[in-house]
Short mmCIF file of C-alpha atoms and ligand atoms in Angstrom, two decimals:
data_model
loop_
_atom_site.label_atom_id
_atom_site.label_comp_id
_atom_site.label_asym_id
_atom_site.label_seq_id
_atom_site.Cartn_x
_atom_site.Cartn_y
_atom_site.Cartn_z
CA MET A 45 0.00 0.00 0.00
CA LYS A 46 1.27 3.45 -0.88
CA ILE A 47 1.35 6.09 1.83
CA PHE A 48 0.47 9.70 1.05
CA ILE A 49 0.47 12.62 3.45
CA ASP A 50 -2.86 14.45 3.74
CA THR A 51 -1.82 18.06 4.25
CA ALA A 52 -1.20 21.37 2.53
CA ASN A 53 1.47 22.37 5.05
CA VAL A 54 4.76 22.53 3.16
CA GLU A 55 6.86 22.24 6.31
CA GLU A 56 5.17 18.93 7.18
CA ILE A 57 5.71 17.74 3.60
CA ARG A 58 9.36 18.84 3.67
CA GLU A 59 9.91 16.88 6.88
CA VAL A 60 8.21 13.63 5.80
CA SER A 61 9.89 13.75 2.40
CA THR A 62 13.11 12.80 4.23
CA TRP A 63 11.56 9.78 5.99
CA GLY A 64 11.79 7.49 2.97
CA PHE A 65 8.30 6.01 2.85
CA ILE A 66 6.00 8.82 1.67
CA ASP A 67 4.75 8.26 -1.86
CA GLY A 68 2.49 11.26 -2.51
CA VAL A 69 0.35 14.12 -1.20
CA THR A 70 -3.34 14.93 -1.06
CA THR A 71 -4.73 18.38 -0.35
CA ASN A 72 -8.27 19.66 -0.05
CA PRO A 73 -9.88 23.12 0.29
CA SER A 74 -10.05 22.90 4.12
CA LEU A 75 -6.34 22.02 4.35
CA ILE A 76 -5.37 24.82 1.94
CA ALA A 77 -7.55 27.34 3.83
CA LYS A 78 -5.77 26.39 7.06
CA GLU A 79 -2.48 27.53 5.49
CA GLY A 80 -3.89 30.93 4.42
CA ARG A 81 -1.92 30.79 1.17
CA ASP A 82 -2.76 30.81 -2.52
CA ILE A 83 -3.60 27.28 -3.61
CA VAL A 84 -1.62 27.48 -6.87
CA ASP A 85 1.52 28.60 -4.99
CA VAL A 86 1.10 25.81 -2.45
CA ILE A 87 0.63 23.11 -5.10
CA LYS A 88 3.64 24.42 -7.07
CA GLU A 89 5.82 24.28 -3.96
CA ILE A 90 4.65 20.74 -3.13
CA THR A 91 5.76 19.55 -6.58
CA THR A 92 9.32 20.51 -5.64
CA LEU A 93 9.22 18.50 -2.40
CA ILE A 94 7.69 15.11 -3.31
CA ASP A 95 8.13 13.12 -6.49
CA GLY A 96 4.79 11.32 -6.49
CA PRO A 97 1.10 11.92 -7.09
CA ILE A 98 -0.15 15.27 -5.72
CA SER A 99 -3.91 15.82 -5.55
CA ALA A 100 -5.13 19.36 -6.19
CA GLU A 101 -8.85 19.91 -5.71
CA VAL A 102 -10.94 22.05 -8.06
CA HIS A 103 -14.01 24.02 -6.95
CA GLU A 104 -17.30 22.16 -7.10
CA GLY A 105 -19.48 23.37 -9.96
CA LEU A 106 -20.26 22.60 -13.58
CA ALA A 107 -18.11 20.00 -15.32
CA LYS A 108 -16.89 22.52 -17.92
CA ASP A 109 -15.71 24.90 -15.19
CA MET A 110 -13.96 22.14 -13.25
CA VAL A 111 -12.22 20.98 -16.43
CA LYS A 112 -11.18 24.58 -17.17
CA GLU A 113 -9.76 24.94 -13.65
CA ALA A 114 -8.03 21.56 -13.88
CA ILE A 115 -6.07 22.10 -17.10
CA PRO A 116 -3.51 24.63 -15.73
CA TYR A 117 -2.85 22.33 -12.73
CA ALA A 118 -2.30 19.38 -15.03
CA LYS A 119 0.09 21.47 -17.15
CA MET A 120 1.96 22.63 -14.03
CA HIS A 121 3.56 19.23 -13.33
CA LYS A 122 3.33 15.60 -14.46
CA ASN A 123 2.53 14.43 -10.92
CA ILE A 124 -0.64 16.50 -10.49
CA VAL A 125 -3.86 14.56 -9.92
CA ILE A 126 -7.12 16.52 -10.21
CA LYS A 127 -9.38 15.99 -7.23
CA LEU A 128 -13.03 16.17 -8.21
CA PRO A 129 -16.17 16.02 -6.08
CA MET A 130 -18.42 12.97 -6.19
CA THR A 131 -21.24 14.71 -8.08
CA ILE A 132 -22.75 14.10 -11.52
CA GLU A 133 -20.80 17.14 -12.78
CA GLY A 134 -17.68 15.80 -11.09
CA LEU A 135 -18.13 12.48 -12.89
CA LYS A 136 -18.59 14.23 -16.25
CA ALA A 137 -15.40 16.20 -15.59
CA CYS A 138 -13.64 12.96 -14.59
CA LYS A 139 -14.61 11.32 -17.89
CA GLU A 140 -13.40 14.31 -19.89
CA LEU A 141 -10.12 14.72 -18.02
CA THR A 142 -9.49 10.97 -18.33
CA SER A 143 -9.99 11.23 -22.11
CA LYS A 144 -7.30 13.95 -22.12
CA GLY A 145 -4.90 11.69 -20.23
CA ILE A 146 -5.18 13.69 -16.99
CA LYS A 147 -5.18 11.77 -13.69
CA THR A 148 -8.17 12.19 -11.37
CA ASN A 149 -9.15 11.50 -7.78
CA VAL A 150 -12.90 11.41 -7.09
CA THR A 151 -13.37 12.49 -3.51
CA LEU A 152 -16.13 12.45 -0.88
CA VAL A 153 -16.97 8.81 -1.63
CA PHE A 154 -19.20 7.27 1.02
CA ASN A 155 -20.67 4.19 -0.65
CA LEU A 156 -19.85 1.41 -3.08
CA THR A 157 -22.03 2.66 -5.93
CA GLN A 158 -20.35 6.07 -5.90
CA ALA A 159 -16.98 4.31 -6.16
CA VAL A 160 -18.16 2.15 -9.07
CA ALA A 161 -19.58 5.16 -10.96
CA ALA A 162 -16.25 6.97 -10.57
CA ALA A 163 -14.33 3.88 -11.72
CA LYS A 164 -16.55 3.61 -14.80
CA CYS A 165 -15.74 7.25 -15.61
CA GLY A 166 -12.06 6.33 -15.60
CA ALA A 167 -11.05 7.80 -12.24
CA THR A 168 -7.41 7.09 -11.43
CA TYR A 169 -8.31 7.12 -7.72
CA VAL A 170 -11.42 7.16 -5.54
CA SER A 171 -11.25 8.51 -2.01
CA PRO A 172 -13.61 6.83 0.47
CA PHE A 173 -13.69 8.77 3.77
CA MET A 174 -13.15 6.35 6.64
CA GLY A 175 -13.25 8.79 9.58
CA ARG A 176 -16.39 10.61 8.54
CA LEU A 177 -18.23 7.29 8.08
CA ASP A 178 -17.03 6.09 11.47
CA ASP A 179 -18.26 9.36 12.98
CA ILE A 180 -21.76 8.15 12.11
CA THR A 181 -21.39 4.39 12.62
CA LEU A 182 -18.15 2.92 13.91
CA GLY A 183 -16.69 0.24 11.62
CA THR A 184 -18.39 1.37 8.43
CA GLY A 185 -15.22 3.07 7.16
CA ALA A 186 -13.27 -0.20 7.20
CA ALA A 187 -16.20 -2.12 5.71
CA LEU A 188 -16.43 0.31 2.78
CA ILE A 189 -12.72 -0.05 1.97
CA GLU A 190 -13.09 -3.85 1.94
CA ASP A 191 -16.24 -3.74 -0.20
CA ILE A 192 -14.72 -1.42 -2.80
CA ALA A 193 -11.52 -3.52 -2.92
CA THR A 194 -13.54 -6.71 -3.45
CA VAL A 195 -15.74 -5.22 -6.16
CA PHE A 196 -12.86 -3.52 -8.02
CA ALA A 197 -10.97 -6.85 -8.03
CA THR A 198 -14.05 -8.84 -9.14
CA TYR A 199 -14.86 -6.52 -12.05
CA GLU A 200 -11.23 -5.66 -12.80
CA TYR A 201 -11.60 -1.89 -12.41
CA LYS A 202 -8.19 -0.28 -12.60
CA THR A 203 -9.15 2.61 -10.28
CA GLN A 204 -7.07 2.74 -7.11
CA ILE A 205 -8.57 3.19 -3.67
CA ILE A 206 -7.22 5.99 -1.47
CA ALA A 207 -8.36 5.46 2.11
CA ALA A 208 -8.99 9.05 3.26
CA SER A 209 -10.25 10.87 6.34
CA ILE A 210 -7.83 8.82 8.41
CA ARG A 211 -7.94 9.89 12.04
CA ASN A 212 -5.85 7.27 13.85
CA VAL A 213 -3.45 4.34 13.47
CA GLU A 214 -6.34 1.86 13.59
CA HIS A 215 -7.70 3.41 10.38
CA VAL A 216 -4.29 2.81 8.76
CA ASN A 217 -4.38 -0.85 9.92
CA GLN A 218 -7.89 -1.20 8.51
CA ALA A 219 -6.82 0.36 5.19
CA LEU A 220 -3.91 -2.12 4.97
CA LEU A 221 -6.03 -5.15 5.84
CA GLY A 222 -8.98 -4.02 3.72
CA GLY A 223 -6.98 -3.82 0.49
CA ALA A 224 -6.66 -0.06 -0.04
CA ASP A 225 -4.04 0.86 -2.66
CA VAL A 226 -3.16 4.05 -0.82
CA ALA A 227 -3.80 5.58 2.59
CA THR A 228 -3.57 9.34 2.83
CA ILE A 229 -2.58 10.18 6.37
CA PRO A 230 -2.29 13.41 8.39
CA PHE A 231 1.17 14.30 9.75
CA LYS A 232 0.15 13.62 13.37
CA VAL A 233 -1.06 10.08 12.56
CA LEU A 234 2.05 9.37 10.45
CA LYS A 235 4.15 10.07 13.54
CA GLU A 236 1.87 7.98 15.78
CA MET A 237 2.23 5.04 13.38
CA LEU A 238 5.93 4.85 14.16
CA ASN A 239 5.56 4.79 17.93
CA HIS A 240 5.13 1.88 20.31
CA PRO A 241 5.66 2.09 24.09
CA LEU A 242 7.79 -1.06 23.97
CA THR A 243 10.06 0.51 21.32
CA THR A 244 10.59 3.50 23.63
CA LYS A 245 11.09 1.23 26.64
CA GLY A 246 13.46 -1.02 24.67
CA LEU A 247 15.62 1.97 23.75
CA VAL A 248 15.92 2.92 27.44
CA ILE A 249 16.88 -0.66 28.37
CA PHE A 250 19.55 -0.79 25.65
CA ALA A 251 20.89 2.66 26.59
CA ASP A 252 21.11 1.65 30.28
CA ALA A 253 22.85 -1.61 29.38
CA SER A 254 25.51 0.15 27.32
CA LYS A 255 26.15 2.61 30.18
CA LYS A 256 26.81 -0.34 32.53
CA LYS A 257 29.50 -1.85 30.26
O1 LIG B 32 -8.50 13.27 2.55
C1 LIG B 32 -9.71 13.77 3.03
C2 LIG B 32 -9.52 14.18 4.43
O2 LIG B 32 -8.62 15.24 4.47
C3 LIG B 32 -10.73 14.51 5.20
O3 LIG B 32 -10.41 14.27 6.50
O4 LIG B 32 -10.61 14.40 8.93
O5 LIG B 32 -11.66 16.18 7.46
O6 LIG B 32 -12.62 13.90 7.57
P1 LIG B 32 -11.38 14.73 7.68
#
């Protein structure tokens, strides 16, 4: 499974880019707004930090307007993936961008049929939101990842699943076990993934032992 960072904070991206296991970046309007910067500048800067897929989200609206907004992003860098909302207009835009060879990520996916519709429109990625589903009914995030993975394998859809709205390490475990192709993970959870109390304790034991030598 590939691991993306879910942030628009360039300092976080700069730091994780040195860790060796980050494969890409996803952003969304809320994350960009948090940074208080121009979205185009942020996306441009991210392309210099990570050599992997970078999702840039267009504004929800008519397909023609989303396509128009998407083209300059796609021209900006080969790694740009256009993030589109899971709406009928978003699907139309997905189909058109796909026909132009532009990569897409259909976001705000909350059920299997939305994922299948996006796959049929040629989406490179679909983003089911684990955390927001679990906010309503615990366990439904993991179940959706499994269901989409099963159906995409059965019908041989090439679309990749990005497990999104990841709030904790358990969501990452569920994405791994459920067959997600990618998990996009906030900086805080990426750090938590690498911690275990026994690792910390083990380091203390080893350090004490070497002092006693
Ligand atoms: O990738 C989508 C994600 O950023 C949404 O996360 O925590 O706002 O549900 P959250």
